[in-house]
C-alpha positions as protocol buffer text, in pm:
chain_id: "A"
residue {
  index: 1
  type: MET
  ca { x: -7627 y: 1205 z: 7750 }
}
residue {
  index: 2
  type: PRO
  ca { x: -7649 y: 1356 z: 7454 }
}
residue {
  index: 3
  type: LEU
  ca { x: -7374 y: 1584 z: 7516 }
}
residue {
  index: 4
  type: ILE
  ca { x: -7132 y: 1261 z: 7581 }
}
residue {
  index: 5
  type: ARG
  ca { x: -7277 y: 1172 z: 7293 }
}
residue {
  index: 6
  type: VAL
  ca { x: -7162 y: 1522 z: 7139 }
}
residue {
  index: 7
  type: GLY
  ca { x: -6839 y: 1439 z: 7252 }
}
residue {
  index: 8
  type: LEU
  ca { x: -6746 y: 1094 z: 7143 }
}
residue {
  index: 9
  type: CYS
  ca { x: -6924 y: 1202 z: 6769 }
}
residue {
  index: 10
  type: TRP
  ca { x: -6683 y: 1487 z: 6774 }
}
residue {
  index: 11
  type: LEU
  ca { x: -6369 y: 1224 z: 6868 }
}
residue {
  index: 12
  type: CYS
  ca { x: -6454 y: 1023 z: 6652 }
}
residue {
  index: 13
  type: THR
  ca { x: -6455 y: 1307 z: 6342 }
}
residue {
  index: 14
  type: ALA
  ca { x: -6207 y: 1419 z: 6464 }
}
residue {
  index: 15
  type: ALA
  ca { x: -6000 y: 1079 z: 6459 }
}
residue {
  index: 16
  type: VAL
  ca { x: -6128 y: 942 z: 6084 }
}
residue {
  index: 17
  type: ALA
  ca { x: -6018 y: 1291 z: 5964 }
}
residue {
  index: 18
  type: ALA
  ca { x: -5582 y: 1242 z: 6139 }
}
residue {
  index: 19
  type: ALA
  ca { x: -5609 y: 832 z: 5926 }
}
residue {
  index: 20
  type: ARG
  ca { x: -5737 y: 1004 z: 5573 }
}
residue {
  index: 21
  type: PRO
  ca { x: -5469 y: 1067 z: 5331 }
}
residue {
  index: 22
  type: LEU
  ca { x: -5295 y: 1356 z: 5316 }
}
residue {
  index: 23
  type: PRO
  ca { x: -5475 y: 1635 z: 5112 }
}
residue {
  index: 24
  type: LEU
  ca { x: -5409 y: 1684 z: 4778 }
}
residue {
  index: 25
  type: ARG
  ca { x: -5210 y: 1995 z: 4777 }
}
residue {
  index: 26
  type: PHE
  ca { x: -4875 y: 1820 z: 4990 }
}
residue {
  index: 27
  type: ARG
  ca { x: -4917 y: 1508 z: 4776 }
}
residue {
  index: 28
  type: GLY
  ca { x: -4841 y: 1773 z: 4472 }
}
residue {
  index: 29
  type: GLY
  ca { x: -4573 y: 1921 z: 4656 }
}
residue {
  index: 30
  type: SER
  ca { x: -4403 y: 1562 z: 4713 }
}
residue {
  index: 31
  type: ALA
  ca { x: -4442 y: 1529 z: 4302 }
}
residue {
  index: 32
  type: ALA
  ca { x: -4213 y: 1800 z: 4245 }
}
residue {
  index: 33
  type: ALA
  ca { x: -3936 y: 1684 z: 4474 }
}
residue {
  index: 34
  type: LEU
  ca { x: -3903 y: 1349 z: 4296 }
}
residue {
  index: 35
  type: THR
  ca { x: -3906 y: 1546 z: 3935 }
}
residue {
  index: 36
  type: ASN
  ca { x: -3669 y: 1710 z: 4084 }
}
residue {
  index: 37
  type: ALA
  ca { x: -3466 y: 1409 z: 4218 }
}
residue {
  index: 38
  type: SER
  ca { x: -3484 y: 1278 z: 3828 }
}
residue {
  index: 39
  type: ALA
  ca { x: -3409 y: 1587 z: 3687 }
}
residue {
  index: 40
  type: LEU
  ca { x: -3122 y: 1611 z: 3936 }
}
residue {
  index: 41
  type: ASN
  ca { x: -2998 y: 1195 z: 3831 }
}
residue {
  index: 42
  type: ALA
  ca { x: -3042 y: 1223 z: 3467 }
}
residue {
  index: 43
  type: THR
  ca { x: -2860 y: 1576 z: 3451 }
}
residue {
  index: 44
  type: GLY
  ca { x: -2573 y: 1349 z: 3662 }
}
residue {
  index: 45
  type: GLU
  ca { x: -2598 y: 1072 z: 3446 }
}
residue {
  index: 46
  type: ALA
  ca { x: -2565 y: 1365 z: 3139 }
}
residue {
  index: 47
  type: LEU
  ca { x: -2240 y: 1460 z: 3272 }
}
residue {
  index: 48
  type: ASP
  ca { x: -2112 y: 1071 z: 3330 }
}
residue {
  index: 49
  type: LEU
  ca { x: -2194 y: 1063 z: 2994 }
}
residue {
  index: 50
  type: ASN
  ca { x: -2009 y: 1398 z: 2825 }
}
residue {
  index: 51
  type: ASP
  ca { x: -1707 y: 1279 z: 3087 }
}
residue {
  index: 52
  type: VAL
  ca { x: -1678 y: 938 z: 2936 }
}
residue {
  index: 53
  type: HIS
  ca { x: -1679 y: 1106 z: 2604 }
}
residue {
  index: 54
  type: ASP
  ca { x: -1453 y: 1319 z: 2628 }
}
residue {
  index: 55
  type: ASN
  ca { x: -1236 y: 1069 z: 2774 }
}
residue {
  index: 56
  type: ALA
  ca { x: -1271 y: 779 z: 2511 }
}
residue {
  index: 57
  type: THR
  ca { x: -1196 y: 1146 z: 2289 }
}
residue {
  index: 58
  type: ALA
  ca { x: -891 y: 1255 z: 2397 }
}
residue {
  index: 59
  type: THR
  ca { x: -784 y: 888 z: 2362 }
}
residue {
  index: 60
  type: ALA
  ca { x: -841 y: 913 z: 2079 }
}
residue {
  index: 61
  type: ASN
  ca { x: -715 y: 1213 z: 2000 }
}
residue {
  index: 62
  type: ALA
  ca { x: -408 y: 1084 z: 2219 }
}
residue {
  index: 63
  type: THR
  ca { x: -363 y: 725 z: 1979 }
}
residue {
  index: 64
  type: THR
  ca { x: -426 y: 915 z: 1614 }
}
residue {
  index: 65
  type: THR
  ca { x: -116 y: 1156 z: 1762 }
}
residue {
  index: 66
  type: ASN
  ca { x: 120 y: 923 z: 1857 }
}
residue {
  index: 67
  type: ARG
  ca { x: 55 y: 688 z: 1589 }
}
residue {
  index: 68
  type: THR
  ca { x: 116 y: 1065 z: 1387 }
}
residue {
  index: 69
  type: ASP
  ca { x: 429 y: 1042 z: 1507 }
}
residue {
  index: 70
  type: GLU
  ca { x: 544 y: 698 z: 1489 }
}
residue {
  index: 71
  type: GLY
  ca { x: 447 y: 736 z: 1121 }
}
residue {
  index: 72
  type: LEU
  ca { x: 679 y: 1049 z: 1089 }
}
residue {
  index: 73
  type: ARG
  ca { x: 935 y: 881 z: 1287 }
}
residue {
  index: 74
  type: ALA
  ca { x: 920 y: 624 z: 1084 }
}
residue {
  index: 75
  type: SER
  ca { x: 948 y: 779 z: 778 }
}
residue {
  index: 76
  type: ILE
  ca { x: 1248 y: 1001 z: 902 }
}
residue {
  index: 77
  type: LYS
  ca { x: 1453 y: 623 z: 989 }
}
residue {
  index: 78
  type: ALA
  ca { x: 1390 y: 566 z: 609 }
}
residue {
  index: 79
  type: TYR
  ca { x: 1440 y: 873 z: 424 }
}
residue {
  index: 80
  type: PHE
  ca { x: 1876 y: 821 z: 602 }
}
residue {
  index: 81
  type: ARG
  ca { x: 1815 y: 427 z: 556 }
}
residue {
  index: 82
  type: GLY
  ca { x: 1751 y: 521 z: 171 }
}
residue {
  index: 83
  type: ALA
  ca { x: 2012 y: 773 z: 106 }
}
residue {
  index: 84
  type: LYS
  ca { x: 2228 y: 580 z: 212 }
}
residue {
  index: 85
  type: GLU
  ca { x: 2107 y: 269 z: 27 }
}
residue {
  index: 86
  type: LEU
  ca { x: 2094 y: 527 z: -267 }
}
residue {
  index: 87
  type: TRP
  ca { x: 2447 y: 609 z: -233 }
}
residue {
  index: 88
  type: GLY
  ca { x: 2590 y: 279 z: -207 }
}
residue {
  index: 89
  type: ASP
  ca { x: 2328 y: 223 z: -566 }
}
residue {
  index: 90
  type: VAL
  ca { x: 2587 y: 492 z: -714 }
}
residue {
  index: 91
  type: LYS
  ca { x: 2889 y: 371 z: -547 }
}
residue {
  index: 92
  type: THR
  ca { x: 2777 y: -5 z: -759 }
}
residue {
  index: 93
  type: TRP
  ca { x: 2644 y: 183 z: -1103 }
}
residue {
  index: 94
  type: ARG
  ca { x: 3045 y: 370 z: -1136 }
}
residue {
  index: 95
  type: ARG
  ca { x: 3224 y: 7 z: -1026 }
}
residue {
  index: 96
  type: LEU
  ca { x: 3004 y: -117 z: -1312 }
}
residue {
  index: 97
  type: ARG
  ca { x: 3084 y: 175 z: -1539 }
}
residue {
  index: 98
  type: ARG
  ca { x: 3415 y: 137 z: -1534 }
}
residue {
  index: 99
  type: GLU
  ca { x: 3451 y: -211 z: -1587 }
}
residue {
  index: 100
  type: ALA
  ca { x: 3229 y: -135 z: -1913 }
}
residue {
  index: 101
  type: LYS
  ca { x: 3475 y: 125 z: -2013 }
}
residue {
  index: 102
  type: ASN
  ca { x: 3800 y: -105 z: -1914 }
}
residue {
  index: 103
  type: GLY
  ca { x: 3621 y: -398 z: -2140 }
}
residue {
  index: 104
  type: THR
  ca { x: 3585 y: -583 z: -1862 }
}
residue {
  index: 105
  type: ASN
  ca { x: 3356 y: -919 z: -1888 }
}
residue {
  index: 106
  type: MET
  ca { x: 3150 y: -1052 z: -1606 }
}
residue {
  index: 107
  type: ILE
  ca { x: 2818 y: -1198 z: -1558 }
}
residue {
  index: 108
  type: LEU
  ca { x: 2600 y: -954 z: -1358 }
}
residue {
  index: 109
  type: SER
  ca { x: 2453 y: -1099 z: -1084 }
}
residue {
  index: 110
  type: TRP
  ca { x: 2006 y: -980 z: -1041 }
}
residue {
  index: 111
  type: HIS
  ca { x: 2087 y: -633 z: -783 }
}
residue {
  index: 112
  type: GLU
  ca { x: 2417 y: -567 z: -1023 }
}
residue {
  index: 113
  type: ARG
  ca { x: 2137 y: -509 z: -1339 }
}
residue {
  index: 114
  type: ARG
  ca { x: 1912 y: -410 z: -1098 }
}
residue {
  index: 115
  type: VAL
  ca { x: 2118 y: -121 z: -1007 }
}
residue {
  index: 116
  type: LYS
  ca { x: 2279 y: -42 z: -1331 }
}
residue {
  index: 117
  type: SER
  ca { x: 1878 y: -29 z: -1456 }
}
residue {
  index: 118
  type: LYS
  ca { x: 1768 y: 200 z: -1185 }
}
residue {
  index: 119
  type: THR
  ca { x: 1952 y: 410 z: -976 }
}
residue {
  index: 120
  type: ILE
  ca { x: 1998 y: 734 z: -1271 }
}
residue {
  index: 121
  type: PRO
  ca { x: 1653 y: 755 z: -1256 }
}
residue {
  index: 122
  type: HIS
  ca { x: 1586 y: 662 z: -912 }
}
residue {
  index: 123
  type: SER
  ca { x: 1897 y: 924 z: -807 }
}
residue {
  index: 124
  type: LEU
  ca { x: 1748 y: 1215 z: -1022 }
}
residue {
  index: 125
  type: ARG
  ca { x: 1440 y: 1147 z: -924 }
}
residue {
  index: 126
  type: MET
  ca { x: 1509 y: 1228 z: -520 }
}
residue {
  index: 127
  type: LEU
  ca { x: 1757 y: 1488 z: -664 }
}
residue {
  index: 128
  type: PRO
  ca { x: 1524 y: 1807 z: -542 }
}
residue {
  index: 129
  type: ILE
  ca { x: 1486 y: 1701 z: -190 }
}
residue {
  index: 130
  type: LEU
  ca { x: 1793 y: 1527 z: -178 }
}
residue {
  index: 131
  type: ALA
  ca { x: 1956 y: 1886 z: -199 }
}
residue {
  index: 132
  type: ASN
  ca { x: 1750 y: 2127 z: -31 }
}
residue {
  index: 133
  type: PRO
  ca { x: 1876 y: 2384 z: 84 }
}
residue {
  index: 134
  type: LEU
  ca { x: 1674 y: 2439 z: 357 }
}
residue {
  index: 135
  type: PRO
  ca { x: 1943 y: 2362 z: 688 }
}
residue {
  index: 136
  type: PRO
  ca { x: 1825 y: 2073 z: 939 }
}
residue {
  index: 137
  type: PRO
  ca { x: 1513 y: 2045 z: 1031 }
}
residue {
  index: 138
  type: PHE
  ca { x: 1366 y: 2249 z: 875 }
}
residue {
  index: 139
  type: GLY
  ca { x: 1484 y: 2051 z: 548 }
}
residue {
  index: 140
  type: LEU
  ca { x: 1283 y: 1717 z: 708 }
}
residue {
  index: 141
  type: VAL
  ca { x: 935 y: 1959 z: 610 }
}
residue {
  index: 142
  type: LEU
  ca { x: 969 y: 1830 z: 252 }
}
residue {
  index: 143
  type: VAL
  ca { x: 1009 y: 1479 z: 387 }
}
residue {
  index: 144
  type: GLY
  ca { x: 755 y: 1495 z: 593 }
}
residue {
  index: 145
  type: ILE
  ca { x: 553 y: 1636 z: 312 }
}
residue {
  index: 146
  type: ALA
  ca { x: 669 y: 1369 z: 45 }
}
residue {
  index: 147
  type: SER
  ca { x: 579 y: 1052 z: 229 }
}
residue {
  index: 148
  type: LEU
  ca { x: 207 y: 1181 z: 284 }
}
residue {
  index: 149
  type: VAL
  ca { x: 192 y: 1074 z: -144 }
}
residue {
  index: 150
  type: PRO
  ca { x: 566 y: 826 z: -64 }
}
residue {
  index: 151
  type: ARG
  ca { x: 451 y: 648 z: -425 }
}
residue {
  index: 152
  type: THR
  ca { x: 468 y: 957 z: -646 }
}
residue {
  index: 153
  type: LEU
  ca { x: 758 y: 1154 z: -449 }
}
residue {
  index: 154
  type: LEU
  ca { x: 994 y: 893 z: -304 }
}
residue {
  index: 155
  type: THR
  ca { x: 1156 y: 573 z: -470 }
}
residue {
  index: 156
  type: PRO
  ca { x: 1125 y: 245 z: -330 }
}
residue {
  index: 157
  type: GLU
  ca { x: 1472 y: 254 z: -115 }
}
residue {
  index: 158
  type: PHE
  ca { x: 1337 y: 599 z: 64 }
}
residue {
  index: 159
  type: TRP
  ca { x: 950 y: 322 z: 160 }
}
residue {
  index: 160
  type: THR
  ca { x: 871 y: 180 z: 518 }
}
residue {
  index: 161
  type: ASP
  ca { x: 850 y: -161 z: 609 }
}
residue {
  index: 162
  type: ASN
  ca { x: 498 y: -113 z: 633 }
}
residue {
  index: 163
  type: GLN
  ca { x: 421 y: 111 z: 266 }
}
residue {
  index: 164
  type: ALA
  ca { x: 632 y: -151 z: 61 }
}
residue {
  index: 165
  type: LEU
  ca { x: 437 y: -406 z: 176 }
}
residue {
  index: 166
  type: THR
  ca { x: 199 y: -298 z: 55 }
}
residue {
  index: 167
  type: PHE
  ca { x: 272 y: -156 z: -245 }
}
residue {
  index: 168
  type: ALA
  ca { x: 444 y: -482 z: -325 }
}
residue {
  index: 169
  type: THR
  ca { x: 89 y: -669 z: -242 }
}
residue {
  index: 170
  type: GLU
  ca { x: -107 y: -372 z: -471 }
}
residue {
  index: 171
  type: ASP
  ca { x: 143 y: -487 z: -741 }
}
residue {
  index: 172
  type: GLY
  ca { x: 105 y: -855 z: -741 }
}
residue {
  index: 173
  type: ALA
  ca { x: -272 y: -855 z: -731 }
}
residue {
  index: 174
  type: ASP
  ca { x: -256 y: -594 z: -994 }
}
residue {
  index: 175
  type: VAL
  ca { x: -45 y: -812 z: -1155 }
}
residue {
  index: 176
  type: LYS
  ca { x: -262 y: -1106 z: -1192 }
}
residue {
  index: 177
  type: ARG
  ca { x: -549 y: -930 z: -1304 }
}
residue {
  index: 178
  type: ARG
  ca { x: -364 y: -803 z: -1581 }
}
residue {
  index: 179
  type: HIS
  ca { x: -225 y: -1182 z: -1673 }
}
residue {
  index: 180
  type: ALA
  ca { x: -487 y: -1339 z: -1642 }
}
residue {
  index: 181
  type: LYS
  ca { x: -696 y: -1114 z: -1906 }
}
residue {
  index: 182
  type: LEU
  ca { x: -381 y: -1174 z: -2113 }
}
residue {
  index: 183
  type: LEU
  ca { x: -424 y: -1518 z: -2061 }
}
residue {
  index: 184
  type: ASP
  ca { x: -742 y: -1535 z: -2205 }
}
residue {
  index: 185
  type: ALA
  ca { x: -679 y: -1328 z: -2528 }
}
residue {
  index: 186
  type: LEU
  ca { x: -408 y: -1502 z: -2607 }
}
residue {
  index: 187
  type: ALA
  ca { x: -578 y: -1882 z: -2564 }
}
residue {
  index: 188
  type: ALA
  ca { x: -859 y: -1663 z: -2792 }
}
residue {
  index: 189
  type: ALA
  ca { x: -585 y: -1570 z: -3042 }
}
residue {
  index: 190
  type: ALA
  ca { x: -463 y: -1961 z: -2984 }
}
residue {
  index: 191
  type: GLY
  ca { x: -779 y: -2094 z: -3102 }
}
residue {
  index: 192
  type: GLY
  ca { x: -928 y: -2176 z: -2753 }
}
residue {
  index: 193
  type: ASP
  ca { x: -1170 y: -1950 z: -2589 }
}
residue {
  index: 194
  type: GLY
  ca { x: -955 y: -1886 z: -2303 }
}
residue {
  index: 195
  type: LYS
  ca { x: -1181 y: -2065 z: -2010 }
}
residue {
  index: 196
  type: THR
  ca { x: -1135 y: -2441 z: -1987 }
}
residue {
  index: 197
  type: GLY
  ca { x: -878 y: -2349 z: -1737 }
}
residue {
  index: 198
  type: SER
  ca { x: -862 y: -2200 z: -1347 }
}
residue {
  index: 199
  type: ASP
  ca { x: -573 y: -2049 z: -1424 }
}
residue {
  index: 200
  type: GLY
  ca { x: -659 y: -1784 z: -1698 }
}
residue {
  index: 201
  type: GLY
  ca { x: -636 y: -2034 z: -2070 }
}
residue {
  index: 202
  type: LEU
  ca { x: -367 y: -2203 z: -1977 }
}
residue {
  index: 203
  type: ASP
  ca { x: -581 y: -2497 z: -2023 }
}
residue {
  index: 204
  type: ALA
  ca { x: -655 y: -2363 z: -2357 }
}
residue {
  index: 205
  type: LEU
  ca { x: -293 y: -2208 z: -2411 }
}
residue {
  index: 206
  type: GLY
  ca { x: -110 y: -2605 z: -2381 }
}
residue {
  index: 207
  type: ASP
  ca { x: 294 y: -2535 z: -2327 }
}
residue {
  index: 208
  type: VAL
  ca { x: 300 y: -2185 z: -2367 }
}
residue {
  index: 209
  type: GLY
  ca { x: 690 y: -2136 z: -2368 }
}
residue {
  index: 210
  type: GLY
  ca { x: 584 y: -2320 z: -2704 }
}
residue {
  index: 211
  type: ALA
  ca { x: 316 y: -2129 z: -2795 }
}
residue {
  index: 212
  type: PHE
  ca { x: 600 y: -1782 z: -2858 }
}
residue {
  index: 213
  type: GLY
  ca { x: 848 y: -2073 z: -3006 }
}
residue {
  index: 214
  type: ALA
  ca { x: 870 y: -2040 z: -3301 }
}
residue {
  index: 215
  type: GLY
  ca { x: 637 y: -2112 z: -3560 }
}
residue {
  index: 216
  type: ALA
  ca { x: 366 y: -2199 z: -3329 }
}
residue {
  index: 217
  type: SER
  ca { x: 64 y: -1950 z: -3310 }
}
residue {
  index: 218
  type: LEU
  ca { x: 108 y: -1753 z: -3068 }
}
residue {
  index: 219
  type: GLU
  ca { x: 466 y: -1585 z: -3270 }
}
residue {
  index: 220
  type: LEU
  ca { x: 495 y: -1181 z: -3226 }
}
residue {
  index: 221
  type: SER
  ca { x: 512 y: -1273 z: -3591 }
}
residue {
  index: 222
  type: ARG
  ca { x: 211 y: -1404 z: -3615 }
}
residue {
  index: 223
  type: LEU
  ca { x: 11 y: -1232 z: -3358 }
}
residue {
  index: 224
  type: ARG
  ca { x: -280 y: -951 z: -3437 }
}
residue {
  index: 225
  type: ARG
  ca { x: -168 y: -554 z: -3397 }
}
residue {
  index: 226
  type: LYS
  ca { x: -444 y: -577 z: -3129 }
}
residue {
  index: 227
  type: HIS
  ca { x: -294 y: -895 z: -2911 }
}
residue {
  index: 228
  type: LEU
  ca { x: 57 y: -744 z: -2988 }
}
residue {
  index: 229
  type: ILE
  ca { x: -51 y: -426 z: -2752 }
}
residue {
  index: 230
  type: ARG
  ca { x: -216 y: -597 z: -2458 }
}
residue {
  index: 231
  type: LEU
  ca { x: 53 y: -796 z: -2464 }
}
residue {
  index: 232
  type: ALA
  ca { x: 282 y: -522 z: -2438 }
}
residue {
  index: 233
  type: ARG
  ca { x: 44 y: -389 z: -2200 }
}
residue {
  index: 234
  type: CYS
  ca { x: 214 y: -644 z: -1987 }
}
residue {
  index: 235
  type: ILE
  ca { x: 570 y: -548 z: -1972 }
}
residue {
  index: 236
  type: ARG
  ca { x: 731 y: -523 z: -1638 }
}
residue {
  index: 237
  type: PRO
  ca { x: 817 y: -325 z: -1437 }
}
residue {
  index: 238
  type: HIS
  ca { x: 782 y: -38 z: -1641 }
}
residue {
  index: 239
  type: PRO
  ca { x: 439 y: -94 z: -1885 }
}
residue {
  index: 240
  type: PRO
  ca { x: 364 y: 105 z: -2201 }
}
residue {
  index: 241
  type: SER
  ca { x: 3 y: 302 z: -2221 }
}
residue {
  index: 242
  type: ARG
  ca { x: -181 y: 256 z: -2396 }
}
residue {
  index: 243
  type: TRP
  ca { x: -281 y: 601 z: -2579 }
}
residue {
  index: 244
  type: SER
  ca { x: 98 y: 551 z: -2624 }
}
residue {
  index: 245
  type: LEU
  ca { x: 111 y: 219 z: -2772 }
}
residue {
  index: 246
  type: HIS
  ca { x: -130 y: 338 z: -3065 }
}
residue {
  index: 247
  type: PHE
  ca { x: 93 y: 560 z: -3196 }
}
residue {
  index: 248
  type: LEU
  ca { x: 312 y: 304 z: -3272 }
}
residue {
  index: 249
  type: ARG
  ca { x: 371 y: 101 z: -3629 }
}
residue {
  index: 250
  type: THR
  ca { x: 318 y: -254 z: -3568 }
}
residue {
  index: 251
  type: ALA
  ca { x: 699 y: -352 z: -3637 }
}
residue {
  index: 252
  type: SER
  ca { x: 784 y: -163 z: -3336 }
}
residue {
  index: 253
  type: ILE
  ca { x: 581 y: -277 z: -3086 }
}
residue {
  index: 254
  type: ARG
  ca { x: 729 y: -688 z: -3207 }
}
residue {
  index: 255
  type: GLU
  ca { x: 1096 y: -556 z: -3125 }
}
residue {
  index: 256
  type: ARG
  ca { x: 965 y: -394 z: -2767 }
}
residue {
  index: 257
  type: LEU
  ca { x: 796 y: -718 z: -2702 }
}
residue {
  index: 258
  type: ALA
  ca { x: 1117 y: -932 z: -2797 }
}
residue {
  index: 259
  type: ASP
  ca { x: 1331 y: -660 z: -2633 }
}
residue {
  index: 260
  type: ALA
  ca { x: 1105 y: -671 z: -2321 }
}
residue {
  index: 261
  type: ALA
  ca { x: 1113 y: -1057 z: -2287 }
}
residue {
  index: 262
  type: ARG
  ca { x: 1455 y: -1134 z: -2323 }
}
residue {
  index: 263
  type: ALA
  ca { x: 1562 y: -872 z: -2122 }
}
residue {
  index: 264
  type: MET
  ca { x: 1309 y: -1081 z: -1811 }
}
residue {
  index: 265
  type: SER
  ca { x: 1424 y: -1415 z: -1977 }
}
residue {
  index: 266
  type: GLU
  ca { x: 1812 y: -1275 z: -1898 }
}
residue {
  index: 267
  type: GLU
  ca { x: 1689 y: -1075 z: -1604 }
}
residue {
  index: 268
  type: ASP
  ca { x: 1561 y: -1492 z: -1426 }
}
residue {
  index: 269
  type: GLU
  ca { x: 1842 y: -1650 z: -1572 }
}
residue {
  index: 270
  type: ALA
  ca { x: 2091 y: -1397 z: -1273 }
}
residue {
  index: 271
  type: LEU
  ca { x: 1795 y: -1455 z: -1061 }
}
residue {
  index: 272
  type: ALA
  ca { x: 1842 y: -1819 z: -1052 }
}
residue {
  index: 273
  type: ARG
  ca { x: 2209 y: -1794 z: -1030 }
}
residue {
  index: 274
  type: ASP
  ca { x: 2225 y: -1637 z: -723 }
}
residue {
  index: 275
  type: VAL
  ca { x: 1987 y: -1788 z: -573 }
}
residue {
  index: 276
  type: SER
  ca { x: 2192 y: -2098 z: -619 }
}
residue {
  index: 277
  type: LEU
  ca { x: 2489 y: -1989 z: -570 }
}
residue {
  index: 278
  type: PHE
  ca { x: 2416 y: -1929 z: -263 }
}
residue {
  index: 279
  type: GLN
  ca { x: 2171 y: -2164 z: -188 }
}
residue {
  index: 280
  type: ASN
  ca { x: 2450 y: -2281 z: 124 }
}
residue {
  index: 281
  type: ALA
  ca { x: 2525 y: -1880 z: 255 }
}
residue {
  index: 282
  type: SER
  ca { x: 2271 y: -1564 z: 317 }
}
residue {
  index: 283
  type: ALA
  ca { x: 1995 y: -1502 z: 160 }
}
residue {
  index: 284
  type: PRO
  ca { x: 2066 y: -1348 z: -216 }
}
residue {
  index: 285
  type: LEU
  ca { x: 1826 y: -1107 z: -151 }
}
residue {
  index: 286
  type: SER
  ca { x: 1710 y: -798 z: 88 }
}
residue {
  index: 287
  type: PRO
  ca { x: 1370 y: -837 z: 283 }
}
residue {
  index: 288
  type: ARG
  ca { x: 1232 y: -502 z: -3 }
}
residue {
  index: 289
  type: GLU
  ca { x: 1390 y: -737 z: -285 }
}
residue {
  index: 290
  type: VAL
  ca { x: 1205 y: -1050 z: -298 }
}
residue {
  index: 291
  type: LEU
  ca { x: 923 y: -840 z: -227 }
}
residue {
  index: 292
  type: GLU
  ca { x: 1032 y: -675 z: -552 }
}
residue {
  index: 293
  type: VAL
  ca { x: 1067 y: -949 z: -755 }
}
residue {
  index: 294
  type: CYS
  ca { x: 683 y: -1158 z: -627 }
}
residue {
  index: 295
  type: ALA
  ca { x: 488 y: -827 z: -721 }
}
residue {
  index: 296
  type: GLU
  ca { x: 637 y: -819 z: -1063 }
}
residue {
  index: 297
  type: ARG
  ca { x: 607 y: -1152 z: -1121 }
}
residue {
  index: 298
  type: GLY
  ca { x: 202 y: -1179 z: -985 }
}
residue {
  index: 299
  type: LEU
  ca { x: 274 y: -1396 z: -611 }
}
residue {
  index: 300
  type: ALA
  ca { x: 148 y: -1292 z: -323 }
}
residue {
  index: 301
  type: VAL
  ca { x: 342 y: -1148 z: -46 }
}
residue {
  index: 302
  type: GLY
  ca { x: 268 y: -1209 z: 337 }
}
residue {
  index: 303
  type: GLY
  ca { x: 414 y: -1030 z: 639 }
}
residue {
  index: 304
  type: ASP
  ca { x: 738 y: -1274 z: 719 }
}
């Protein structure tokens, strides 16, 4: 009997030992394996993220390259189109010059007035690029460099459509801002506060045309020098600098303003005449010319 009891106790002890949890040594190995698996998963995720980042970077670089290529192609296309347009303006300018020498009395259209006043300055400005000695395609390098700063190195004939729209929007906003300040100053000169109307003092001025008439409060001969300078700063399309105006005599500023007012009036008459003549025919102005007219008058322009 004692032997049987001892045998049963030994079997029970062995069974209990077999049912116990695994030793800590074996559990530690499982934790290390789990840790290694987690590290591998994290490394895989990091590699996937790197692949996604590389793909996004490559896509962005490709998009930037495509945009650069499209911009360069648009600039080259605008260059040849502008050269053709400028050459046409030169021929028109020569015809107008011959007619003036022959004493032909004719009424100029708005476009002919612009050609007469801008063709020579634009031709001289573009001459270094148009007459560069580098043979093609190396000469197009100058075109690419000039397209980086088109407003400084190129005339409007050589701008792309997007550049023309952007510059017209900026010029229109600048003219509108200058005119608002000018109307405030002139309203104060006329005796108003310039703040009674929503249009920058128009209500205080009343009839603007009458305010500048003979004997009116805003007649050029009655305006003070500081108001004449502010008014001269709004001459378009080439306003004189404030620094140069301070060195001019007051009488000279009045003469310059009178000449500018006369030229603007004649230009508006020519524009109205062209629009009325071509009202039932083709458009009298090209889209570029419409942008130019709107920008000089502070009118909003759109993409259409």
